[in-house]
Amino acid sequence: ARTVTVTVSYPAPTLTFTANPPSVTTGGASTLSWSATNATSCEASNGWTGTRATSGSESTGPLAATTTFTLACAGNGGTVSQSVTVTATPPPVPTLTLTASPLSLATGGSSTLTWAATDAYSCTASGGWTGAKGMSGSESTGPLAATTTFTLDCSGGGGSVSKSVTVTVADNPPPAITLTANPLSVTTGETSTLVWATDNATSCLAHDAWSGS
């Protein structure tokens, strides 16, 4: 009599496991996708639980924080396990700029309000103006009879931000001036360009390195 031994070997299971997208804002969802070969069952753990088919896709649902999802698949050839982490980050806090030009004027004059918001989905005006505003724009105050404060509140997923600007109204508002040079540094013999602008002024007089009206 002879004895013959037959060794049966089973291939080890393989697994691909991904999350798309791998990063979401807080409250967002990602889709988990997986595919296993040489496996007969899969078991989820960590950020999800329960038995899964050997291939499929599934939403994580809304995520409040960064979460790791693990999947282990088993077959006659052994067990394979993989994990994916979905990063959940809070939405950015809105930012807002609000300016008025000019900031001071005579009674009956008007100023131009200019604003720009980022990471916001709504803006509401109050004070000297009212109503919903776009995420950016410019708007005339119209004739002003008195000093007036204009406020803008903008909200987004990361919170809210508020800015105010006050336009001063006076019979004789003080003059204002800006003076710049471009460039600020030159080699000997080169030139620079002087640029200036005034508000509420009727005349200008240069002195020091330049002179005259």
Coordinates of C-alpha atoms in Angstrom, one line a residue:
A1 CA 0.0 0.0 0.0
R2 CA 1.1 3.5 -0.7
T3 CA 0.1 6.7 0.9
V4 CA -0.1 9.9 -1.1
T5 CA -0.3 13.3 0.6
V6 CA -2.0 16.1 -1.2
T7 CA -1.3 19.6 0.1
V8 CA -4.0 22.1 -0.7
S9 CA -2.9 25.7 -0.4
Y10 CA -5.3 28.7 -0.5
P11 CA -4.3 32.1 -1.9
A12 CA -4.2 34.8 0.6
P13 CA -7.0 37.3 0.4
T14 CA -6.3 40.8 -0.9
L15 CA -8.2 44.0 -0.2
T16 CA -8.4 47.5 -1.7
F17 CA -10.1 50.1 0.6
T18 CA -10.5 53.8 -0.2
A19 CA -12.4 56.9 0.9
N20 CA -13.5 59.6 -1.6
P21 CA -13.0 62.4 -0.7
P22 CA -10.3 61.7 2.0
S23 CA -11.0 65.2 3.5
V24 CA -14.3 66.9 4.2
T25 CA -15.6 69.9 6.2
T26 CA -17.3 69.1 9.5
G27 CA -20.7 67.7 8.7
G28 CA -19.7 66.5 5.3
A29 CA -19.7 62.8 4.1
S30 CA -17.2 60.6 2.2
T31 CA -17.8 57.4 0.2
L32 CA -16.0 54.3 1.3
S33 CA -15.3 51.8 -1.5
W34 CA -13.7 48.3 -1.1
S35 CA -13.1 45.2 -3.1
A36 CA -11.6 41.9 -1.7
T37 CA -10.4 38.8 -3.5
N38 CA -10.0 35.3 -2.2
A39 CA -12.2 36.3 0.8
T40 CA -15.6 35.0 1.9
S41 CA -16.5 37.6 4.5
C42 CA -15.6 41.1 5.6
E43 CA -16.1 42.8 9.0
A44 CA -16.2 46.6 9.6
S45 CA -14.8 48.2 12.8
N46 CA -13.8 51.6 14.3
G47 CA -15.8 54.3 12.5
W48 CA -18.3 51.7 11.2
T49 CA -19.4 48.3 12.3
G50 CA -21.0 45.1 11.1
T51 CA -20.6 42.5 8.4
R52 CA -20.0 43.7 4.8
A53 CA -20.0 42.0 1.4
T54 CA -16.6 41.3 -0.1
S55 CA -17.1 44.4 -2.4
G56 CA -19.2 47.5 -2.3
S57 CA -19.5 51.2 -1.5
E58 CA -21.1 53.1 1.4
S59 CA -21.4 56.6 2.6
T60 CA -19.9 57.5 6.0
G61 CA -22.8 59.8 6.7
P62 CA -22.1 63.3 8.3
L63 CA -18.8 63.4 10.1
A64 CA -18.3 65.5 13.2
A65 CA -14.6 64.8 13.5
T66 CA -11.7 63.0 11.8
T67 CA -12.6 59.3 11.7
T68 CA -10.8 56.0 10.9
F69 CA -12.6 53.2 9.2
T70 CA -11.2 49.6 9.3
L71 CA -12.3 46.6 7.2
A72 CA -11.0 43.1 7.7
C73 CA -11.7 40.4 5.2
A74 CA -11.2 36.6 5.7
G75 CA -10.9 33.6 3.4
N76 CA -9.4 30.1 3.5
G77 CA -6.0 31.7 2.9
G78 CA -6.1 34.0 5.9
T79 CA -7.2 37.5 6.8
V80 CA -6.3 40.9 5.4
S81 CA -7.1 44.2 7.1
Q82 CA -6.9 47.9 5.9
S83 CA -7.9 51.2 7.4
V84 CA -8.7 54.6 5.9
T85 CA -8.9 57.9 7.7
V86 CA -11.3 60.7 6.6
T87 CA -10.2 64.1 7.9
A88 CA -13.0 66.4 9.0
T89 CA -12.0 70.0 9.4
P90 CA -14.3 72.9 10.6
P91 CA -15.3 75.4 7.9
P92 CA -13.3 78.5 7.8
V93 CA -14.4 81.6 9.8
P94 CA -15.7 84.3 7.5
T95 CA -13.6 87.5 6.9
L96 CA -14.9 90.9 5.9
T97 CA -13.5 94.3 4.9
L98 CA -15.7 97.4 4.9
T99 CA -14.5 100.8 3.9
A100 CA -16.0 104.2 3.1
S101 CA -14.5 106.9 0.8
P102 CA -14.4 109.6 1.8
L103 CA -14.7 109.2 5.5
S104 CA -15.6 112.8 6.1
L105 CA -17.7 115.2 4.0
A106 CA -19.8 118.3 4.1
T107 CA -23.6 118.1 4.8
G108 CA -25.4 116.8 1.8
G109 CA -22.4 115.0 0.4
S110 CA -22.2 111.2 -0.2
S111 CA -19.6 108.5 0.4
T112 CA -19.0 105.2 -1.3
L113 CA -19.1 102.0 0.8
T114 CA -17.0 99.1 -0.5
W115 CA -17.0 95.6 1.0
A116 CA -15.8 92.1 0.4
A117 CA -16.5 88.9 2.4
T118 CA -14.9 85.5 2.1
D119 CA -16.2 82.1 3.3
A120 CA -19.6 83.6 3.9
Y121 CA -23.0 82.8 2.4
S122 CA -25.1 85.8 3.5
C123 CA -24.5 89.5 4.4
T124 CA -27.0 91.9 6.1
A125 CA -26.7 95.7 6.4
S126 CA -27.8 97.7 9.4
G127 CA -27.3 101.2 10.8
G128 CA -27.2 103.8 8.0
W129 CA -28.2 101.2 5.4
T130 CA -30.4 98.1 5.5
G131 CA -31.2 94.9 3.6
A132 CA -29.3 91.8 2.2
K133 CA -26.1 92.5 0.4
G134 CA -23.9 90.4 -1.9
M135 CA -20.6 88.9 -0.8
S136 CA -18.8 91.9 -2.3
G137 CA -19.7 95.2 -3.9
S138 CA -19.8 99.0 -3.6
E139 CA -22.7 101.3 -2.9
S140 CA -23.3 105.1 -2.5
T141 CA -24.6 106.3 0.9
G142 CA -26.6 108.9 -0.8
P143 CA -26.7 112.5 0.6
L144 CA -25.9 112.5 4.3
A145 CA -27.3 115.1 6.7
A146 CA -25.4 113.9 9.8
T147 CA -22.6 111.6 10.9
T148 CA -23.7 108.0 10.2
T149 CA -22.4 104.6 11.0
F150 CA -22.8 101.7 8.5
T151 CA -22.7 98.1 9.7
L152 CA -22.4 94.9 7.8
D153 CA -22.9 91.4 9.3
C154 CA -21.8 88.3 7.2
S155 CA -22.4 84.6 8.1
G156 CA -20.9 81.4 6.9
G157 CA -20.4 77.8 7.9
G158 CA -17.6 78.8 10.3
G159 CA -19.5 81.5 12.1
S160 CA -20.2 85.2 11.6
V161 CA -18.2 88.5 11.3
S162 CA -19.3 92.1 11.7
K163 CA -17.7 95.4 10.5
S164 CA -18.7 99.0 10.9
V165 CA -17.5 102.2 9.3
T166 CA -18.5 105.8 10.3
V167 CA -18.8 108.6 7.8
T168 CA -18.4 112.0 9.6
V169 CA -20.6 114.8 8.3
A170 CA -19.5 118.4 9.1
D171 CA -20.0 121.8 7.5
N172 CA -16.2 122.2 7.2
P173 CA -14.7 118.7 7.3
P174 CA -10.9 118.5 7.8
P175 CA -8.8 117.9 4.8
A176 CA -7.1 114.5 4.3
I177 CA -4.1 113.6 2.1
T178 CA -2.2 110.6 0.9
L179 CA 1.3 111.0 -0.5
T180 CA 3.4 108.1 -1.9
A181 CA 6.5 107.6 -3.9
N182 CA 7.2 104.7 -6.3
P183 CA 9.8 103.4 -6.0
L184 CA 10.9 104.4 -2.5
S185 CA 14.5 103.6 -3.2
V186 CA 16.6 104.6 -6.3
T187 CA 20.2 104.8 -7.3
T188 CA 21.8 108.2 -7.8
G189 CA 20.5 109.8 -11.0
E190 CA 17.3 107.8 -11.2
T191 CA 13.8 109.2 -10.6
S192 CA 10.7 108.3 -8.5
T193 CA 7.1 109.1 -9.2
L194 CA 5.2 111.1 -6.5
V195 CA 1.4 110.3 -6.3
W196 CA -1.0 112.2 -4.1
A197 CA -4.7 112.5 -3.4
T198 CA -6.8 114.8 -1.2
D199 CA -10.2 115.0 0.3
N200 CA -11.9 118.2 1.4
A201 CA -9.0 120.4 0.2
T202 CA -9.0 123.4 -2.1
S203 CA -5.3 124.0 -2.5
C204 CA -2.0 122.1 -2.0
L205 CA 1.5 123.5 -1.4
A206 CA 4.7 121.5 -1.8
H207 CA 7.9 122.1 0.3
D208 CA 11.2 120.4 1.3
A209 CA 12.6 118.6 -1.8
W210 CA 9.9 120.1 -4.1
S211 CA 8.0 123.4 -4.0
G212 CA 5.1 125.3 -5.4
S213 CA 1.4 124.8 -5.7

